[in-house]
Coordinates of C-alpha atoms in Angstrom, one line a residue:
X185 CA -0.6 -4.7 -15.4
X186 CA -0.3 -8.5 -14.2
X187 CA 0.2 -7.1 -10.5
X188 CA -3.3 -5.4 -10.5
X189 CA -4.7 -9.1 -12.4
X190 CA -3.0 -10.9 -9.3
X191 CA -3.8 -7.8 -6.6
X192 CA -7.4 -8.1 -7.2
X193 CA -7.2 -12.0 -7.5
X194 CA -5.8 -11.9 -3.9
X195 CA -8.1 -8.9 -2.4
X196 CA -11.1 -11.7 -4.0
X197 CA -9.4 -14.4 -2.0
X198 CA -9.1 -12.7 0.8
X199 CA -12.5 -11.8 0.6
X200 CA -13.8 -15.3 0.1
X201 CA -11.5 -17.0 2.5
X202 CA -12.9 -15.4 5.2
X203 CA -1.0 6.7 7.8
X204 CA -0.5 9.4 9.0
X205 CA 2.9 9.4 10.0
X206 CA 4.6 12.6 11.3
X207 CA 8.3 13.1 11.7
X208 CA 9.9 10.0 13.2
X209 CA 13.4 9.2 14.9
X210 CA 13.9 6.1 13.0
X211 CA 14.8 8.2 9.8
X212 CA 19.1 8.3 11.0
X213 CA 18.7 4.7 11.7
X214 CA 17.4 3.7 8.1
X215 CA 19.0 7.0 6.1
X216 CA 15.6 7.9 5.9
X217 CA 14.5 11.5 6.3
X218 CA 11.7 12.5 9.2
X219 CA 9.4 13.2 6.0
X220 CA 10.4 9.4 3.9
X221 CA 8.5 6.4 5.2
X222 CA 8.9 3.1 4.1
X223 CA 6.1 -0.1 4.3
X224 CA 6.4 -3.8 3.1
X225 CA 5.1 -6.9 3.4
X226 CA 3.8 -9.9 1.3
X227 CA 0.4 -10.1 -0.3
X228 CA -1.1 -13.6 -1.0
X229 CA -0.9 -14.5 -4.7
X230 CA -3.2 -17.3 -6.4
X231 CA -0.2 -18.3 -8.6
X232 CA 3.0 -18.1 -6.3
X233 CA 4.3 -17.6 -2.8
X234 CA 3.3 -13.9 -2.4
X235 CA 4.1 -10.6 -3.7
X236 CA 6.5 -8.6 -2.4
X237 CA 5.6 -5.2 -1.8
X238 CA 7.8 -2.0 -1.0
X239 CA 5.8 1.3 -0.3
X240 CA 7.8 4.1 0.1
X241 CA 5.7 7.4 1.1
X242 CA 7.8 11.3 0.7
X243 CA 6.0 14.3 2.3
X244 CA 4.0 14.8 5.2
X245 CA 0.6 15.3 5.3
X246 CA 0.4 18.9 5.8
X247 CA 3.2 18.9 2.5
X248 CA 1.9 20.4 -0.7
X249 CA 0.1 17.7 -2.6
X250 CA 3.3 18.3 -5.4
X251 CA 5.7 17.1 -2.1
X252 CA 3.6 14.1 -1.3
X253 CA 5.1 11.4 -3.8
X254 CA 5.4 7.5 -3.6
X255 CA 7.4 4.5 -5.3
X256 CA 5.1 1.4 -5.4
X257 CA 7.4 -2.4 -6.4
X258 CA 5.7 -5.2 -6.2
X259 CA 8.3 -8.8 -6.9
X260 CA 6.6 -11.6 -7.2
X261 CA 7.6 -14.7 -5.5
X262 CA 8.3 -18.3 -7.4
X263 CA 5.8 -17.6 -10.5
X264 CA 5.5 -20.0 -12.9
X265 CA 5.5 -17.2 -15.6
X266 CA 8.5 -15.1 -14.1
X267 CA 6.6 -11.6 -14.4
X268 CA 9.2 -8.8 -14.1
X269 CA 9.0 -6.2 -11.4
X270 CA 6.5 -3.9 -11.1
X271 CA 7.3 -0.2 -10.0
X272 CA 5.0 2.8 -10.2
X273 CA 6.0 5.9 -8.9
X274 CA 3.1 8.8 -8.2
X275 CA 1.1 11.0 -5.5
X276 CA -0.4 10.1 -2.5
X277 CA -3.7 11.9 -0.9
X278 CA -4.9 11.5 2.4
X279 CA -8.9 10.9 2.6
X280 CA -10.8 10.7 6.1
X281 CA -13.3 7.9 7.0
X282 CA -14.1 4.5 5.8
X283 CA -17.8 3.2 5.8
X284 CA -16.9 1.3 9.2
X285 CA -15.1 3.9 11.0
X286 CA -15.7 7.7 10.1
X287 CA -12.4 8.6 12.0
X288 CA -10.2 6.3 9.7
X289 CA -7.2 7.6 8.1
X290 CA -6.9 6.1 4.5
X291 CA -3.9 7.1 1.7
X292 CA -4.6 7.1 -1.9
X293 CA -1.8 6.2 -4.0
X294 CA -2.3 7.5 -8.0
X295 CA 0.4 5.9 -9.8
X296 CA 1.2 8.2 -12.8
X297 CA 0.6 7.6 -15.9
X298 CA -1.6 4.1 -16.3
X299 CA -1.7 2.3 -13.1
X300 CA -4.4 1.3 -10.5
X301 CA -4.9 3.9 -7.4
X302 CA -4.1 1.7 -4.3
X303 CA -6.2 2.5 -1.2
X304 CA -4.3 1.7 2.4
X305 CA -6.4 2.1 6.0
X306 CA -3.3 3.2 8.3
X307 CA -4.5 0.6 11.4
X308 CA -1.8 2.2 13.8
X309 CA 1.3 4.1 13.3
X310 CA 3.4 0.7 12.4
X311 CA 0.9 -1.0 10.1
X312 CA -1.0 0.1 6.6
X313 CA -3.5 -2.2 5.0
X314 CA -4.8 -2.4 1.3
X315 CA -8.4 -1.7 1.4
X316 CA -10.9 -1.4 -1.7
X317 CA -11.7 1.4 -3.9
X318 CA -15.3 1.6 -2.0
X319 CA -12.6 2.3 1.5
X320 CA -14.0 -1.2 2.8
X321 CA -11.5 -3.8 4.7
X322 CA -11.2 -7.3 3.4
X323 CA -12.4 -10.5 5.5
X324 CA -8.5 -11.6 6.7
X325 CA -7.3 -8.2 5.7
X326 CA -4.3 -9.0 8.1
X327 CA -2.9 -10.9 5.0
X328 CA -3.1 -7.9 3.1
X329 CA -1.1 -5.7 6.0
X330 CA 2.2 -3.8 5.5
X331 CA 4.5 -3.0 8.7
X332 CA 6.7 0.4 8.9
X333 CA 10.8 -0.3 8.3

């Protein structure tokens, strides 16, 4: 709950300061399979040095929506109030089109259970970046960018 509190604090300050992925050959190299792909980075967070976050996407596209699953953990970095980690698990949709760019490719991740849907614009087939619920890119939404493991 605390990690959608701080997410949306940071997509704000972002705001105010300014995938398909097929098979791949990287999957030996990780002990991931051609269908597992795995994104992190760190998000800016008003009350510590970032969250963590770990986005691993199972299924292909073209997978039967029951195939396409995530796991979602976000770890927070040097909070003053030591929230645990946050881990959702859940299935992912892909949706065409942003308001900017009608050929954009853009995953929705629905946790189960309670938990906020993420939205992430795939920019190129290395790098995913949270977007809004409306499909709109942040001002300095390269803070908010995840790079492929």
């Amino acid at each position: 709950m605390q990690f959608r509190s701080l997410l949306a604090g940071s997509a704000m300050l972002a705001l105010l300061a300014g995938c398909a992925s097929g098979p791949t050959d990287q999957g030996e190299d990780a002990g991931m399979t051609a269908s597992q792909t795995n994104y992190q980075g760190t998000l800016p967070c008003r009350n510590c040095d970032g969250i963590d976050l770990d986005v691993t996407m199972m299924g292909e596209e073209m997978s039967a929506p029951e195939e396409r699953t995530f796991t979602l953990n976000a770890t927070y970095r040097n909070h003053p109030q030591t929230p645990p980690d946050e881990n959702y698990e859940g299935n992912w949709e892909v949706l065409s089109g942003t308001p900017s760019d009608p050929d954009a490719t853009v995953y929705e991740l629905t946790p189960n259970g309670d938990g906020q849907i993420y939205y992430f614009q795939r920019i190129n087939e290395r790098t995913l970046e949270l977007i809004d619920p409306e499909r709109r890119r942040f001002e300095n939404g390269e803070m908010l960018q995840l790079q492929r493991q």
